[in-house]
Amino acid sequence: MVQAKAWLLAKHFDGFPTESNFELKLEQLPEPKDGEVLLEAVFLSVDPYMRPFSRVRMNEGEVMIGTQVAKVIQSKNAEFAVGSHVVGRCGWRTHTVCDTTGLTPVMADWPEDVSLSLALGAIGMPGLTALYGLEEVLGLQAGETLLVNAAAGAVGSVVGQIAKIKGCRVVGSAGSDAKVAFLKELGFDRTINYKTVGSLDQALREAAPEGYDCYFENVGGQFSSVAIHQMNNYGRIAVCGCISLYNDTTPQTGPYPHLTMIFKQLKMEGFMQSRWEHKHPESLKRLMAWMKEGKLQCREHITEGFDNMPAAFMGLLQGENTGKAIIKV
């Protein structure tokens, strides 16, 4: 039998997460049954969505939700060979015995010189989120001006790069000078450190005097309230996240955008990448091709050690990461 470690949600979050919200559990796993596999985590992901999703989709005492790249170390399923790698929603655990429902083999032609951790980042869910938000929701066209916030994060950094590939002007907002420097390396046309500008409204206007055609929303809150007034007529807004709201104990209120949306005839749409799951195989190939061509850079913020997952998660919510936050077991 294999001994596994798992991080449980000991107590639902009330405000910003603390160490007391998590509990590390040891468990003995049974042998795989027919059709099942035993997985060993190699890389695990921490993502902002885990904060709100844990409230609506988890009970206290359950293993924290999440995705990992894992190696098959025992198999009683002919389609999953020992030694192969999969992406699975196994949660925060080092080992998993499961049937193969929901497991996705890492693409067969994954380059040997590319870390498998990218299957949790730019060549995975965050990359797909960026791609579908731009193409399926915004319908971004060459020559348009795009605004993206949390632009140095796992999704935002890919959003900006794909928009540049498509021939757009990109304005990115981030929360430190180091992150702003990273955005400049990626080729963003204008960058804003929203924490140090005297006026966000003025900074956004100076970055795009003619306004914004598209807005990729990752932050919400006050940033959104300012940005929406600078949208052009018939502008489109893709709502991917609202990290500024996730840890609130009292819901934020107003100002309300309805009149601006009416007068400017704006379109705002929330989305999740799973809506286009049927496109994933081809979309992942497109992302990988851009990376091979040098058009897509993939920055990672790697934390060593499974026991450090809660700290990595809390650091993510505080904006400590540039690029994708990854835990290496």
Coordinates of N, CA, C and O in Angstrom, one line a residue, residues 223-283:
F223 N -11.2 48.7 -9.9 CA -10.5 48.8 -11.2 C -11.6 48.7 -12.3 O -11.5 49.5 -13.2
S224 N -12.5 47.8 -12.2 CA -13.5 47.7 -13.2 C -14.4 48.9 -13.3 O -14.7 49.3 -14.4
S225 N -14.7 49.5 -12.2 CA -15.6 50.7 -12.1 C -14.9 51.8 -12.9 O -15.6 52.6 -13.5
V226 N -13.6 51.9 -12.8 CA -12.9 53.0 -13.5 C -12.7 52.6 -15.0 O -13.0 53.5 -15.9
A227 N -12.4 51.4 -15.3 CA -12.1 51.0 -16.7 C -13.3 51.0 -17.6 O -13.2 51.4 -18.8
I228 N -14.4 50.7 -17.1 CA -15.6 50.5 -17.9 C -16.0 51.8 -18.6 O -16.5 51.9 -19.7
H229 N -15.7 52.9 -17.9 CA -16.1 54.3 -18.5 C -15.1 54.6 -19.7 O -15.5 55.6 -20.4
Q230 N -14.1 53.9 -19.9 CA -13.1 54.2 -20.9 C -13.3 53.3 -22.1 O -12.5 53.3 -23.0
M231 N -14.3 52.4 -22.1 CA -14.6 51.6 -23.2 C -15.2 52.4 -24.4 O -15.9 53.4 -24.2
N232 N -14.8 52.0 -25.6 CA -15.4 52.6 -26.8 C -16.8 52.1 -27.0 O -17.2 51.0 -26.4
N233 N -17.5 52.8 -27.8 CA -18.9 52.3 -28.2 C -18.8 50.9 -28.8 O -17.9 50.6 -29.5
Y234 N -19.7 50.1 -28.4 CA -19.8 48.6 -28.8 C -18.6 47.8 -28.3 O -18.3 46.8 -28.8
G235 N -18.0 48.3 -27.2 CA -16.9 47.6 -26.6 C -17.3 46.2 -26.0 O -18.5 46.0 -25.7
R236 N -16.4 45.3 -25.9 CA -16.7 44.0 -25.3 C -15.8 43.7 -24.1 O -14.6 44.0 -24.1
I237 N -16.4 43.1 -23.1 CA -15.7 42.8 -21.8 C -15.9 41.3 -21.5 O -17.0 40.8 -21.5
A238 N -14.7 40.6 -21.4 CA -14.7 39.2 -21.0 C -14.4 39.1 -19.5 O -13.3 39.6 -19.1
V239 N -15.3 38.6 -18.7 CA -15.1 38.5 -17.3 C -14.6 37.2 -16.9 O -15.4 36.2 -16.9
C240 N -13.3 37.1 -16.6 CA -12.7 35.8 -16.3 C -12.6 35.6 -14.8 O -12.7 34.5 -14.3
G241 N -12.3 36.7 -14.1 CA -12.1 36.6 -12.6 C -12.4 37.9 -12.0 O -12.6 39.0 -12.6
C242 N -12.4 37.9 -10.6 CA -12.6 39.1 -9.8 C -11.8 39.0 -8.5 O -12.4 39.0 -7.5
I243 N -10.5 38.8 -8.6 CA -9.7 38.5 -7.5 C -9.8 39.5 -6.4 O -9.6 39.2 -5.2
S244 N -10.1 40.8 -6.7 CA -10.2 41.8 -5.7 C -11.4 41.6 -4.7 O -11.4 42.2 -3.7
L245 N -12.3 40.7 -5.1 CA -13.5 40.5 -4.3 C -13.4 39.2 -3.5 O -14.2 39.0 -2.6
Y246 N -12.5 38.3 -3.8 CA -12.5 36.9 -3.3 C -12.5 36.8 -1.8 O -13.0 35.9 -1.2
N247 N -11.7 37.7 -1.2 CA -11.5 37.6 0.3 C -12.4 38.6 1.1 O -12.2 38.7 2.3
D248 N -13.3 39.2 0.5 CA -14.2 40.2 1.2 C -15.1 39.4 2.2 O -15.7 38.4 1.8
T249 N -15.2 40.0 3.3 CA -16.2 39.4 4.3 C -17.5 40.2 4.1 O -18.6 39.7 4.5
T250 N -17.5 41.4 3.7 CA -18.6 42.3 3.4 C -18.6 42.6 1.9 O -17.7 43.1 1.4
P251 N -19.7 42.2 1.1 CA -19.7 42.4 -0.3 C -19.5 43.9 -0.7 O -20.1 44.8 0.0
Q252 N -18.7 44.2 -1.7 CA -18.5 45.5 -2.2 C -19.8 46.0 -2.9 O -20.5 45.2 -3.5
T253 N -20.1 47.3 -2.9 CA -21.2 47.8 -3.6 C -20.8 49.0 -4.4 O -19.9 49.8 -4.0
G254 N -21.5 49.1 -5.6 CA -21.4 50.3 -6.5 C -19.9 50.8 -6.6 O -19.0 50.3 -6.0
P255 N -19.7 51.8 -7.5 CA -20.7 52.4 -8.4 C -21.2 51.3 -9.5 O -20.6 50.3 -9.7
Y256 N -22.3 51.7 -10.0 CA -23.0 50.7 -10.9 C -22.8 51.1 -12.4 O -23.0 52.3 -12.7
P257 N -22.5 50.2 -13.3 CA -22.2 50.5 -14.7 C -23.3 50.6 -15.7 O -23.1 50.8 -16.9
H258 N -24.5 50.4 -15.2 CA -25.6 50.2 -16.2 C -25.8 51.3 -17.2 O -26.0 51.0 -18.4
L259 N -25.8 52.6 -16.8 CA -26.0 53.6 -17.8 C -24.9 53.7 -18.8 O -25.1 53.9 -20.0
T260 N -23.6 53.5 -18.3 CA -22.5 53.5 -19.2 C -22.7 52.4 -20.2 O -22.4 52.5 -21.5
M261 N -23.1 51.2 -19.8 CA -23.2 50.1 -20.7 C -24.3 50.3 -21.7 O -24.2 49.9 -22.9
I262 N -25.4 51.0 -21.3 CA -26.5 51.3 -22.2 C -26.0 52.3 -23.2 O -26.2 52.1 -24.4
F263 N -25.5 53.5 -22.8 CA -25.1 54.5 -23.7 C -24.0 54.1 -24.7 O -24.0 54.5 -25.8
K264 N -23.1 53.3 -24.2 CA -22.0 52.8 -25.1 C -22.3 51.5 -25.7 O -21.5 51.0 -26.5
Q265 N -23.4 50.9 -25.4 CA -23.9 49.7 -26.0 C -22.8 48.6 -25.8 O -22.4 47.9 -26.8
L266 N -22.3 48.4 -24.6 CA -21.3 47.5 -24.3 C -21.8 46.0 -24.1 O -23.0 45.9 -23.8
K267 N -21.0 45.1 -24.3 CA -21.3 43.7 -24.1 C -20.3 43.1 -23.1 O -19.1 43.2 -23.2
M268 N -20.9 42.6 -22.0 CA -20.1 42.0 -20.9 C -20.5 40.5 -20.7 O -21.7 40.2 -20.6
E269 N -19.6 39.6 -20.7 CA -19.9 38.2 -20.6 C -18.9 37.5 -19.7 O -17.7 37.6 -19.9
G270 N -19.5 36.8 -18.7 CA -18.6 35.9 -17.9 C -18.4 34.5 -18.6 O -19.3 34.1 -19.4
F271 N -17.3 33.9 -18.3 CA -17.1 32.6 -19.0 C -16.1 31.7 -18.2 O -15.4 32.2 -17.3
M272 N -16.1 30.5 -18.5 CA -15.1 29.5 -18.1 C -14.6 28.7 -19.3 O -15.4 28.4 -20.2
Q273 N -13.4 28.3 -19.3 CA -12.8 27.6 -20.4 C -13.5 26.3 -20.7 O -13.4 25.8 -21.9
S274 N -14.1 25.7 -19.7 CA -14.7 24.4 -19.9 C -15.8 24.4 -21.0 O -16.2 23.3 -21.5
R275 N -16.4 25.6 -21.3 CA -17.5 25.7 -22.3 C -17.0 25.1 -23.6 O -17.8 24.6 -24.4
W276 N -15.7 25.3 -23.9 CA -15.2 24.9 -25.2 C -14.3 23.7 -25.1 O -13.3 23.6 -25.9
E277 N -14.6 22.8 -24.2 CA -13.8 21.6 -24.0 C -13.5 20.8 -25.2 O -12.5 20.2 -25.4
H278 N -14.5 20.8 -26.1 CA -14.4 20.1 -27.4 C -13.2 20.6 -28.3 O -12.7 19.9 -29.2
K279 N -12.8 21.8 -28.0 CA -11.7 22.4 -28.8 C -10.3 22.3 -28.1 O -9.3 22.7 -28.7
H280 N -10.3 21.7 -26.9 CA -9.0 21.7 -26.2 C -7.9 21.1 -26.9 O -6.8 21.7 -26.9
P281 N -8.0 19.9 -27.5 CA -6.8 19.3 -28.2 C -6.2 20.2 -29.2 O -5.0 20.4 -29.2
E282 N -7.0 20.8 -30.1 CA -6.5 21.6 -31.1 C -5.9 22.9 -30.5 O -4.9 23.5 -31.0
S283 N -6.6 23.5 -29.5 CA -6.2 24.7 -28.9 C -4.8 24.5 -28.2 O -4.0 25.4 -28.3

